[in-house]
Every structure is written in C-alpha cells, then in structure tokens.
Coordinates of C-alpha atoms in Angstrom, one line a residue:
Chain A
M10 CA -40.8 27.9 9.8
P11 CA -40.4 25.3 7.1
V12 CA -36.9 26.3 6.3
T13 CA -35.9 23.6 3.8
Y14 CA -39.2 23.9 2.0
R15 CA -38.7 27.7 1.5
L16 CA -35.1 27.0 0.3
A17 CA -36.4 24.7 -2.3
K18 CA -39.6 26.6 -3.3
D19 CA -38.2 30.1 -3.4
F20 CA -34.5 29.6 -4.3
N21 CA -34.4 26.2 -6.0
V22 CA -31.8 25.2 -3.5
A23 CA -31.6 21.5 -2.4
A24 CA -31.0 21.0 1.3
N25 CA -29.5 17.7 2.3
I26 CA -29.9 17.4 6.1
I27 CA -26.9 15.8 7.6
R28 CA -27.6 16.4 11.3
A29 CA -30.5 18.1 13.0
Q30 CA -31.4 18.9 16.6
V31 CA -34.7 20.7 16.7
A32 CA -37.1 20.8 19.7
P33 CA -40.1 23.0 20.5
N34 CA -39.3 26.4 22.0
Q35 CA -35.6 25.9 21.9
I36 CA -32.8 27.0 19.7
G37 CA -32.2 24.2 17.2
T38 CA -29.2 23.4 15.0
L39 CA -29.3 22.0 11.5
L40 CA -26.3 20.8 9.5
V41 CA -27.3 21.0 5.9
E42 CA -25.5 20.6 2.6
L43 CA -26.9 23.2 0.2
S44 CA -26.6 22.8 -3.6
G45 CA -27.9 25.0 -6.3
D46 CA -27.1 28.0 -8.5
I47 CA -24.4 30.1 -6.9
D48 CA -26.4 33.3 -7.0
Q49 CA -29.5 31.6 -5.6
L50 CA -27.4 30.1 -2.9
D51 CA -26.2 33.6 -1.9
A52 CA -29.8 34.8 -2.0
A53 CA -30.9 31.9 0.1
M54 CA -28.3 32.6 2.7
E55 CA -29.2 36.2 2.8
W56 CA -32.9 35.3 3.3
L57 CA -31.9 32.9 6.2
R58 CA -30.0 35.7 7.9
L59 CA -33.0 38.0 7.6
Q60 CA -35.0 35.3 9.4
D61 CA -32.5 35.6 12.3
I62 CA -31.0 32.3 11.6
G63 CA -27.3 32.2 12.4
I64 CA -25.2 30.6 9.8
S65 CA -21.7 29.3 9.9
T66 CA -20.3 27.7 6.9
L67 CA -18.2 24.5 6.9
S68 CA -16.6 22.9 3.9
R69 CA -16.3 19.3 3.3
E70 CA -12.8 18.0 4.1
I71 CA -11.2 14.6 3.7
Q72 CA -10.1 13.0 6.9
I73 CA -7.6 10.1 7.2
D74 CA -7.6 7.8 10.2
M75 CA -3.9 7.1 10.6
E76 CA -4.7 4.3 13.0
S77 CA -6.5 2.4 10.3
C78 CA -4.3 3.4 7.4
V79 CA -1.8 0.7 6.3
H80 CA 0.1 3.0 3.9
C81 CA -0.6 0.7 1.0
G82 CA -0.8 3.7 -1.3
L83 CA -3.7 2.5 -3.4
C84 CA -5.3 6.0 -3.0
T85 CA -2.3 7.7 -4.4
G86 CA -2.9 6.3 -7.9
I87 CA -6.5 7.6 -7.9
C88 CA -6.1 11.1 -6.3
P89 CA -6.3 13.5 -9.4
T90 CA -4.4 16.4 -7.7
E91 CA -1.7 14.3 -6.0
A92 CA -2.8 15.5 -2.6
L93 CA -2.3 11.9 -1.5
T94 CA 1.3 10.7 -2.1
L95 CA 3.7 8.2 -0.6
D96 CA 6.9 9.5 0.9
S97 CA 9.7 8.0 -1.2
E98 CA 11.9 7.5 1.9
T99 CA 9.5 6.1 4.5
W100 CA 6.7 5.0 2.1
Q101 CA 4.2 6.5 4.5
L102 CA 1.1 8.2 3.2
N103 CA 1.3 12.0 3.0
F104 CA -1.8 14.1 2.7
A105 CA -1.4 17.7 1.4
R106 CA -4.7 19.1 2.4
S107 CA -4.2 22.3 0.4
R108 CA -4.1 20.4 -2.9
C109 CA -7.3 18.3 -2.0
I110 CA -10.4 19.2 -4.1
V111 CA -12.6 16.9 -2.0
C112 CA -13.6 14.8 -5.1
E113 CA -13.9 11.9 -2.6
Q114 CA -12.6 9.3 -5.1
C115 CA -10.2 8.1 -2.4
I116 CA -13.0 7.1 -0.1
P117 CA -14.3 4.0 -1.8
T118 CA -10.8 3.2 -3.0
C119 CA -9.3 2.8 0.5
P120 CA -9.4 -1.0 1.2
V121 CA -9.3 -0.5 5.0
Q122 CA -11.9 2.4 5.1
A123 CA -9.5 4.8 6.7
I124 CA -10.7 7.8 4.6
S125 CA -13.9 9.7 5.2
T126 CA -15.2 13.2 5.2
N127 CA -15.8 15.4 8.2
L128 CA -19.6 15.7 7.5
Chain B
M23 CA 29.9 -21.7 6.5
R24 CA 27.5 -22.2 9.3
T25 CA 24.5 -24.5 10.1
I26 CA 21.1 -23.7 11.4
A27 CA 21.9 -25.4 14.7
E28 CA 24.9 -23.0 15.1
I29 CA 22.8 -20.0 14.3
N30 CA 20.1 -21.1 16.8
D31 CA 22.8 -21.5 19.4
K32 CA 23.9 -17.9 18.8
I33 CA 20.2 -16.7 18.8
Q34 CA 19.6 -18.3 22.2
R35 CA 22.7 -16.6 23.6
Q36 CA 21.4 -13.4 22.0
Q37 CA 24.6 -13.1 20.0
A38 CA 23.3 -13.7 16.5
E39 CA 24.0 -11.0 14.0
V40 CA 20.7 -10.2 12.3
W41 CA 20.3 -7.8 9.4
T42 CA 17.1 -6.9 7.5
V43 CA 17.3 -7.5 3.8
E44 CA 17.4 -3.7 3.2
E45 CA 20.5 -3.4 5.3
V46 CA 22.1 -6.2 3.2
K47 CA 21.2 -4.5 0.0
A48 CA 22.5 -1.2 1.2
R49 CA 25.8 -2.3 2.8
T50 CA 27.0 -5.2 0.6
P51 CA 28.2 -3.1 -2.3
E52 CA 30.7 -1.5 0.1
L53 CA 31.6 -4.5 2.3
G54 CA 31.5 -7.2 -0.3
I55 CA 29.5 -10.5 -0.2
A56 CA 32.2 -12.5 1.6
E57 CA 32.5 -10.0 4.4
V58 CA 28.7 -9.7 4.9
A59 CA 28.3 -13.5 4.8
Q60 CA 31.1 -13.8 7.4
R61 CA 29.4 -11.3 9.8
V62 CA 25.7 -11.9 9.3
D63 CA 23.8 -15.0 10.6
V64 CA 20.3 -14.3 9.6
I65 CA 18.7 -11.9 7.0
T66 CA 15.1 -11.0 7.7
T67 CA 12.5 -10.2 4.9
G68 CA 8.9 -9.1 5.2
T69 CA 5.8 -8.2 3.3
F70 CA 2.4 -6.7 4.1
E71 CA -0.1 -7.1 1.4
P72 CA -3.6 -8.5 0.7
M73 CA -3.6 -12.3 0.7
E74 CA -7.1 -13.4 -0.2
S75 CA -6.3 -17.1 -0.3
S76 CA -6.2 -17.1 3.5
G77 CA -8.6 -18.5 6.0
A78 CA -9.1 -19.7 9.6
I79 CA -9.8 -23.1 11.0
L80 CA -12.0 -22.9 14.2
N81 CA -13.3 -25.4 16.6
L82 CA -16.2 -24.0 18.6
G83 CA -16.4 -26.5 21.4
H84 CA -19.4 -28.7 21.9
T85 CA -22.8 -27.4 23.1
D86 CA -25.2 -29.3 25.3
P87 CA -27.0 -30.9 23.6
P88 CA -24.4 -31.2 20.9
I89 CA -24.7 -30.0 17.3
K90 CA -23.4 -31.2 14.0
I91 CA -23.1 -28.0 12.1
Y92 CA -24.5 -28.1 8.6
Q93 CA -24.5 -24.4 7.8
C94 CA -22.9 -21.6 9.7
W95 CA -22.5 -17.8 9.6
M96 CA -20.1 -15.7 11.6
D97 CA -21.1 -12.1 11.7
G98 CA -23.2 -12.9 8.5
V99 CA -20.2 -14.5 6.7
L100 CA -20.7 -18.1 5.6
A101 CA -18.2 -20.5 7.1
Y102 CA -17.5 -24.0 5.6
A103 CA -18.8 -26.7 7.9
G104 CA -18.2 -29.9 6.0
F105 CA -15.9 -31.4 8.7
G106 CA -16.6 -33.0 12.1
A107 CA -19.3 -31.5 14.2
V108 CA -18.1 -28.1 15.3
D109 CA -15.1 -27.6 13.0
L110 CA -15.3 -24.6 10.7
Y111 CA -13.3 -23.0 8.0
L112 CA -13.8 -19.3 7.5
G113 CA -12.4 -17.9 4.2
A114 CA -11.0 -14.4 4.0
S115 CA -12.7 -13.5 0.7
Q116 CA -16.1 -14.9 1.6
P117 CA -18.5 -11.9 1.5
A118 CA -20.9 -11.0 4.3
E119 CA -24.5 -12.0 3.3
Y120 CA -27.1 -9.3 3.2
G121 CA -30.7 -8.5 3.5
G122 CA -30.6 -7.4 7.1
A123 CA -31.7 -4.0 8.4
G124 CA -29.3 -1.1 7.5
D125 CA -28.2 -2.7 4.2
P126 CA -29.0 -0.3 1.4
D127 CA -29.8 -1.7 -2.0
P128 CA -26.5 -1.7 -3.9
S129 CA -28.2 -1.9 -7.3
D130 CA -28.8 1.8 -7.5
G131 CA -25.0 2.4 -7.2
T132 CA -25.3 5.2 -4.7
R133 CA -22.5 6.4 -2.7
D134 CA -24.2 5.3 0.5
A135 CA -24.5 1.8 -0.7
L136 CA -20.8 1.7 -1.5
R137 CA -20.0 3.1 1.9
S138 CA -22.3 0.8 3.8
P139 CA -20.2 -0.8 6.6
V140 CA -22.2 -4.0 6.2
R141 CA -21.6 -4.4 2.5
R142 CA -17.9 -3.8 2.8
R143 CA -17.2 -6.8 5.0
G144 CA -16.2 -10.4 4.6
G145 CA -14.3 -13.3 6.2
G146 CA -11.1 -11.3 6.4
H147 CA -12.8 -8.7 8.7
V148 CA -14.3 -11.5 10.9
I149 CA -10.8 -13.1 11.3
A150 CA -9.2 -9.7 12.0
D151 CA -11.9 -9.0 14.6
L152 CA -11.4 -12.3 16.4
I153 CA -7.6 -11.7 16.5
A154 CA -8.3 -8.2 17.9
G155 CA -10.2 -9.8 20.8
K156 CA -13.6 -8.7 19.6
S157 CA -16.7 -10.9 19.9
V158 CA -18.3 -12.4 16.8
Q159 CA -21.9 -13.6 16.4
V160 CA -22.3 -17.2 15.4
R161 CA -25.5 -18.6 13.8
A162 CA -25.6 -22.3 12.9
I163 CA -28.0 -24.8 11.6
G164 CA -27.5 -28.4 12.6
Q165 CA -28.0 -31.7 10.8
V166 CA -30.0 -33.5 13.5
T167 CA -28.7 -37.0 14.1
D168 CA -29.0 -39.5 17.1
C169 CA -25.6 -38.4 18.4
Y170 CA -26.0 -34.6 17.5
P171 CA -29.6 -33.8 18.4
R172 CA -29.4 -30.0 18.4
A173 CA -31.0 -28.3 15.3
S174 CA -29.7 -24.8 15.6
L175 CA -27.3 -22.6 17.6
E176 CA -27.0 -18.8 18.1
T177 CA -24.2 -17.6 20.3
T178 CA -21.3 -15.2 20.5
I179 CA -17.6 -16.2 20.5
T180 CA -14.3 -14.6 21.1
R181 CA -10.9 -16.1 20.4
D182 CA -10.7 -17.1 24.1
T183 CA -14.0 -19.1 24.1
I184 CA -13.2 -21.5 21.3
N185 CA -10.7 -24.4 21.2
Q186 CA -8.6 -24.1 18.1
F187 CA -8.3 -20.9 16.0
Y188 CA -5.5 -21.0 13.5
L189 CA -4.9 -19.6 10.0
Y190 CA -4.4 -22.0 7.2
N191 CA -3.7 -20.0 4.1
P192 CA -3.6 -22.0 0.9
R193 CA -1.8 -19.3 -1.1
N194 CA 0.4 -16.6 0.5
L195 CA 3.7 -14.9 -0.4
Y196 CA 3.6 -14.7 -4.1
Q197 CA 7.1 -14.6 -5.6
N198 CA 6.4 -11.7 -7.9
F199 CA 3.1 -10.7 -9.4
I200 CA 1.6 -8.5 -12.1
V201 CA 1.0 -4.8 -12.8
G202 CA -2.7 -4.1 -13.6
V203 CA -3.8 -1.4 -16.1
N204 CA -7.0 -0.8 -18.0
G205 CA -6.8 0.0 -21.7
G206 CA -10.6 0.0 -22.0
D207 CA -13.1 2.9 -21.7
R208 CA -14.8 2.2 -18.4
P209 CA -13.4 1.9 -14.9
L210 CA -12.7 -1.7 -13.8
Y211 CA -13.0 -2.8 -10.2
T212 CA -10.5 -5.6 -9.6
Y213 CA -8.5 -7.3 -6.9
L214 CA -5.9 -4.6 -7.6
G215 CA -8.5 -1.9 -6.7
C216 CA -10.0 0.5 -9.2
L217 CA -8.2 0.6 -12.6
Q218 CA -9.1 3.8 -14.4
P219 CA -10.0 3.7 -18.1
R220 CA -7.6 4.7 -20.9
L221 CA -4.6 3.7 -18.9
G222 CA -5.6 6.1 -16.1
N223 CA -3.5 4.4 -13.5
A224 CA -1.4 1.2 -12.9
V225 CA -1.3 -0.9 -9.7
Y226 CA 1.4 -3.4 -8.6
S227 CA 1.0 -5.6 -5.6
N228 CA 4.4 -7.0 -4.7
P229 CA 6.8 -5.0 -2.6
G230 CA 9.6 -5.9 -5.0
A231 CA 13.2 -6.5 -4.0
I232 CA 12.4 -6.6 -0.2
A233 CA 9.7 -9.3 -0.7
P234 CA 10.8 -12.5 0.9
L235 CA 10.8 -14.9 -2.1
F236 CA 12.6 -12.5 -4.5
N237 CA 15.6 -13.0 -2.2
D238 CA 15.6 -16.8 -2.5
P239 CA 14.5 -17.3 -6.1
Y240 CA 14.8 -21.1 -6.1
L241 CA 13.7 -21.5 -2.5
D242 CA 17.1 -23.0 -1.5
V243 CA 16.8 -22.0 2.2
I244 CA 12.9 -22.1 2.6
G245 CA 11.0 -25.3 2.7
I246 CA 8.2 -27.2 4.3
G247 CA 8.5 -26.6 8.1
S248 CA 10.3 -23.3 7.9
R249 CA 9.3 -21.1 10.8
V250 CA 8.0 -17.7 9.8
F251 CA 6.5 -14.5 11.2
L252 CA 2.8 -14.8 10.4
G253 CA 0.4 -12.0 11.4
G254 CA 2.5 -11.0 14.3
G255 CA 2.6 -14.6 15.6
I256 CA 4.6 -17.7 14.8
G257 CA 3.7 -19.6 11.7
Y258 CA 5.2 -22.3 9.5
V259 CA 5.4 -23.1 5.8
A260 CA 2.9 -25.9 5.5
W261 CA 3.1 -26.8 1.8
E262 CA 3.6 -25.4 -1.6
G263 CA 0.9 -22.7 -2.2
T264 CA -1.9 -23.1 -4.7
Q265 CA -0.8 -22.0 -8.2
H266 CA 2.8 -22.6 -7.1
F267 CA 4.6 -22.1 -10.5
P268 CA 8.4 -22.3 -10.0
L269 CA 8.8 -23.0 -13.8
Q270 CA 7.9 -19.4 -14.6
K271 CA 10.3 -17.8 -17.1
R272 CA 13.2 -16.2 -15.3
L273 CA 15.8 -13.4 -15.9
P274 CA 19.5 -14.3 -15.9
N275 CA 19.6 -13.4 -12.2
D276 CA 17.0 -16.2 -11.6
T277 CA 14.2 -14.0 -10.5
P278 CA 10.8 -14.8 -12.2
I279 CA 9.3 -12.4 -14.7
G280 CA 5.8 -12.9 -13.3
P281 CA 3.8 -14.8 -10.7
A282 CA 5.9 -17.9 -9.7
A283 CA 6.4 -19.7 -6.4
T284 CA 3.7 -19.4 -3.7
L285 CA 3.6 -20.9 -0.1
A286 CA 0.8 -22.3 2.0
L287 CA 1.2 -21.0 5.6
I288 CA -0.2 -22.1 8.9
G289 CA 0.0 -20.4 12.3
D290 CA -1.8 -20.0 15.6
A291 CA -4.2 -17.0 15.2
K292 CA -4.7 -16.8 19.0
Q293 CA -1.1 -15.4 19.2
M294 CA -1.4 -13.0 16.3
D295 CA -1.5 -9.3 16.6
P296 CA -4.2 -7.1 15.1
Q297 CA -1.5 -4.7 13.9
W298 CA -0.5 -7.3 11.3
V299 CA -3.9 -8.8 10.4
R300 CA -6.3 -6.4 8.7
G301 CA -9.6 -7.1 7.0
C302 CA -9.9 -5.2 3.8
Y303 CA -12.3 -4.6 1.0
F304 CA -11.9 -3.7 -2.6
S305 CA -14.8 -1.6 -4.0
S306 CA -17.1 -3.7 -6.2
Y307 CA -14.7 -6.6 -6.0
G308 CA -14.9 -8.0 -2.5
A309 CA -13.3 -8.7 0.9
S310 CA -9.8 -9.9 1.6
L311 CA -7.2 -10.0 4.3
M312 CA -4.1 -8.0 4.6
L313 CA -1.3 -9.9 6.3
G314 CA 2.2 -9.2 7.5
V315 CA 4.5 -12.2 6.8
G316 CA 8.2 -12.3 7.6
V317 CA 10.7 -14.9 6.5
P318 CA 14.1 -15.3 8.0
L319 CA 16.9 -16.4 5.6
P320 CA 19.8 -18.3 7.4
V321 CA 23.2 -17.3 6.0
L322 CA 24.4 -20.8 5.4
N323 CA 26.8 -19.7 2.6
E324 CA 27.8 -16.7 0.5
E325 CA 25.2 -17.6 -2.1
V326 CA 22.4 -16.6 0.4
V327 CA 23.9 -13.1 0.7
R328 CA 24.5 -12.8 -3.0
R329 CA 20.8 -13.6 -3.7
C330 CA 19.8 -10.9 -1.2
T331 CA 21.6 -8.2 -3.0
V332 CA 19.1 -8.2 -5.8
Q333 CA 17.8 -4.6 -6.4
D334 CA 14.5 -3.2 -7.6
S335 CA 16.2 -2.2 -10.9
E336 CA 17.0 -5.9 -11.5
I337 CA 13.6 -7.4 -11.1
V338 CA 10.5 -7.0 -13.4
A339 CA 6.8 -7.6 -13.6
P340 CA 4.5 -7.8 -16.6
V341 CA 2.0 -5.0 -17.2
V342 CA -1.4 -6.6 -17.9
D343 CA -4.4 -5.0 -19.5
F344 CA -7.5 -6.0 -17.5
S345 CA -9.9 -4.6 -20.1
I346 CA -9.8 -8.0 -21.9
P347 CA -11.9 -10.3 -19.7
R348 CA -10.1 -13.5 -20.5
R349 CA -7.6 -15.8 -18.8
V350 CA -4.8 -14.7 -21.0
R351 CA -4.8 -11.0 -21.2
P352 CA -2.6 -8.8 -23.4
T353 CA 0.5 -7.4 -21.8
F354 CA 2.3 -4.2 -22.4
G355 CA 5.7 -5.9 -21.7
L356 CA 7.8 -5.9 -18.6
V357 CA 8.6 -3.1 -16.2
S358 CA 11.2 -2.9 -13.4
Y359 CA 10.3 -2.5 -9.8
A360 CA 12.5 0.6 -9.7
Q361 CA 10.4 2.1 -12.4
L362 CA 7.2 1.1 -10.5
K363 CA 8.4 2.6 -7.3
S364 CA 9.2 5.9 -9.0
G365 CA 5.4 6.3 -9.2
R366 CA 5.4 6.9 -13.0
L367 CA 5.3 4.7 -16.0
T368 CA 5.3 5.7 -19.7
M369 CA 2.9 3.6 -21.9
D370 CA 1.8 4.4 -25.4
G371 CA 3.6 7.7 -25.1
K372 CA 1.5 8.6 -22.1
T373 CA 2.6 9.0 -18.5
V374 CA 0.7 6.7 -16.2
R375 CA 0.5 7.1 -12.4
V376 CA 1.6 4.0 -10.5
A377 CA 0.4 3.0 -7.1
P378 CA 1.4 0.0 -4.9
L379 CA -1.0 -2.2 -3.2
A380 CA 1.4 -3.9 -0.8
S381 CA 2.4 -1.6 2.0
L382 CA 6.1 -0.9 1.5
H383 CA 6.1 0.9 4.9
L384 CA 4.7 -2.1 6.8
S385 CA 6.6 -4.6 4.7
R386 CA 9.8 -3.0 6.0
Q387 CA 8.3 -2.9 9.6
V388 CA 7.7 -6.7 9.4
A389 CA 11.4 -7.4 8.6
I390 CA 12.4 -5.1 11.5
A391 CA 10.0 -6.8 13.9
L392 CA 11.3 -10.2 13.0
K393 CA 14.8 -9.0 13.4
Q394 CA 13.9 -7.7 16.9
W395 CA 12.4 -11.1 17.8
I396 CA 15.6 -12.9 16.7
D397 CA 17.8 -10.3 18.4
A398 CA 15.9 -10.9 21.6
G399 CA 16.3 -14.7 21.4
K400 CA 12.5 -15.2 21.0
F401 CA 12.6 -16.7 17.5
T402 CA 14.8 -19.5 16.4
L403 CA 15.1 -21.0 12.9
T404 CA 14.0 -24.4 11.8
T405 CA 15.5 -26.7 9.2
P406 CA 13.0 -27.5 6.5
V407 CA 11.7 -31.1 6.7
A408 CA 11.2 -31.3 2.9
P409 CA 12.0 -29.0 -0.1
L410 CA 9.3 -27.2 -2.0
P411 CA 8.7 -28.7 -5.5
S412 CA 10.7 -27.0 -8.2
D413 CA 8.9 -28.5 -11.2
R414 CA 5.2 -27.7 -10.9
T415 CA 3.5 -26.8 -14.2
F416 CA 0.7 -24.3 -14.3
L417 CA -2.4 -26.1 -15.6
A418 CA -5.5 -24.3 -17.0
Q419 CA -9.0 -25.6 -16.7
E420 CA -10.0 -26.4 -20.3
R421 CA -13.7 -27.2 -20.7
I422 CA -14.4 -30.8 -21.7
S423 CA -18.0 -31.0 -22.9
S424 CA -19.9 -32.0 -26.0
Q425 CA -19.1 -29.5 -28.8
I426 CA -21.9 -28.1 -31.0
N427 CA -20.8 -28.3 -34.6
L428 CA -22.2 -25.4 -36.6
E429 CA -21.1 -26.8 -39.9

C-alpha cells in the first residue's frame, strides 16, 4: 500500500521519512515525521489504524552529548525558554527538559556539535 | 620574598604550597595579602576558550622517492607548505574544502547543509583529531625538482607516524576582550556565535577575573620562556602575540578596559590531551580551536598576590555593536564581568540575556589540573629569558592607493 502517497493525497499530510525498514512479505517499520493540519493529522492516523498499521508516537527531543559539551554556555543565550542554563556555582550546563520547546536553535549554535535531536 | 629557584626546589620536594587563583580571591580578604604571600609559593590560573589564531607545525618525514610539497590538504583542509620539503603549517581556522560526495549545497540555507559534518570542520578539528590519536588523510602535490622527483602523495598519518607535531599559536590568551551585541535587524553570525537582532543577546568570551592575564596586568611575572600548561601538555610563551596591545586604556587597578596583551605560545602537541584541545565551529562563521591554557604565577612578592585579588566586579569589557560592519564599531559603554556573569544586562532600558563563550567550568579545571601537576612535582617554573614588550601600539591598515577625486 502506498502509505505516504495516500497520506498526501487524501489528508494533505506531508510525510518526511526518517528511517525505513520495509521488505516483501515481512512486517516493516517506518519512522516518519508527519506535518499538516491538526484535524487532518488525526484523520490520517485514524485511517492508518484502520489499515491495521500499528502506530506509536514519538516526539522530537533535544539530546546533549555531555562527553562533547565543553560547558561554554553559548547555547544559553540563544535558548528562548531558558531550558538551557549555566549553574552559577559550577558553571556547568543544565538542561531542564520540561522547559524545552524543541525549537532547535541550540543545535547550530553549539560550537562543538554536542546538541542533536533524537530523530 | 622568594625566588623561582627556591620555588622549584620546593616543587621538586613536593612541598610547594600551590593555590588556584580562585582560592586566592576567596581567602585573601580574610587572611590578608601579607599572610597569603607568606604561605603560597605558586598561584595557578587557567582559561578554556576558542583561540582561532592557533596552528600546528608538522614534519611528515620523507617519502621514497622524496617530495617537495607544493600544496597539501589534511582531511580536506589546506595546510601551508611554503617551507622545506615536508614541513607544513596547519591553521586552526582554515576551513575544510568541499565539493566531495555528501556535501550538500549550502546556498539553499537548509538545516541539513548547516548540520553537515563536512561543512562544519576546519584545521582545528584536524589538529584535535591528531591529538586524539586519530588518523588523518594527507593529499599533497609536489613541485618536481631533481632532488625531489615525486609529483604527488596520498597517505594517512597519525601523530605517531610523523616527526614533529607542535602547536605554534601566534595569538592566544587575550588579556580581556569585548562583549558582542547586535543592534541591527537581522541575525549576525560572528566569531562570538550568533548575535540575535535588536539586542537579542550578548556574548562575552573572556573568563574574567580568573583569566591568566587579568591577574598580572603588566606581565611582571610572565615573559618569553615562561612554562605554561598548553592543551594538557607543556608549552612555553614564545613571543608577544599578534595584536599585542599593552597600551590599551586601563582602570586605576591597572586592568585594561578592552583587548590588550596577547601571547604567542608553543608546545609539543604529541603530549597534549584531547580533553583540552577541541575543534569547534561557529555557524556561518567558521572553524576554530578551543584550547585549555594554564599559567602559573610565582609568588615572588606581595604584589603578585595583590594583583590576584582582583574581582569580577572590578574589571570591565566594552559592549560592541556588530551591526555596523566597520573596523571601529559603536559601543554601548563598559560593563563589569560580575554583571556579565549574572547572565543579564540592561541596555536601552531592555534586559538582554548574556552568555559566555569561554568555558568558565573548564577554565577552572585547567587551574586545578595545573595545581595538581605542581603539587605532584611534575611541573616546575621557568624564569623568563626576556620581558614582553610594554609599549606596542595598535596599528590599523590604512589603504594607500591613488585617490579618485570627484570634484
């Protein structure tokens, strides 16, 4: 079944394939980022379930590689929600995940490429 | 009070009293300068920050038949070859050259292009990789001569398969720097990272009162030949750094109000530790090298201790607007490092977020690591062989060309 085609054609939902493992006569997995109108996204997910496609949702999260991080703090001036801050005692980087809105502005800001997303 | 020879004698017997500069700042108000000077032999200082005027000298060793290298790339980064046959200089801020597979077109400004691991590399990364023991690809074109008949070379090197590999950094250890802001209406990508429009953020790059040269404002106990901690190995002050400007205006406490003294450093990269040498990249600006540098200050007299008591509230840096793309940019005045480290600044009635670029955490760790070396008797001090100049002016390059007269 041309899944991503139907998502686009019937629901106007863009499917950005991030990872895929699909082989003939086997159960395949597809990791896709879906974007579109919220109601149409719901309808698209409903349609997918009706096709016996199991869905688990995953939201994008910021990940920090503390091995690479040098605690320079450059990201703390860019982070709009102050999820990234420097501890005023140790001057080490703190990441308050609950405040993060995954705007991803920190990713290109990091000079040592220690920040990425989980997808 | 004491001489460097006496201090070294105590270091070798592992009896020297070594404090980090932070300990001196914290304890002197209570103990008094005279008492601290009496007790302490060496004060250690450190910094960890991007130092783009850094680079490595390498000698590859001769191939058979031998080659006189005319042009050379190391992991795609151009190295300067204008020396004897296989001597090279790899600059930290030289960008990797592109066009190979897997290199997306940056002109469309997509996220993927910004994130491309190839595009975000330069000489600093190659230097850090070699120090980390990784192998690096070398591609060289030779100038064919009767004594150097080889025309080209492709090989892989590590730090153990080449003769010399040492850093020679023309400008390290700025004594103070600036604070960057952007008063314009578009983001600016600079050597201080991204400066957000309409004073969206401010970035400072000097670790302030713990930085080595803030604690010896006139370089009284640092000179040519001073032994230092460089990238986790042993290095030396080689010369004044480029743009060394000791005549910068100073506060009554003798600390400069902007960029002032700089040092050229040299040290064996084969002994350095990847923890203290990191390649880095500033989006839409370029590659650089983050380096840990530690400087020991011998307590030769009480004045050395008095200088080390300077606090973040007593030193300042100028706030510079990068939206004016000229050599002399407008400033918003001076701000103290205590204010900068609070993470907030008020400008034009607006609160501005402030971020450092030097790692205050790792700067502190450098001073501690150097203290541990001295405590263990592994690091002794040297007497400078010559003082650093105290009267260098800061010349600008004025264009001298035929003027077109419009009248």
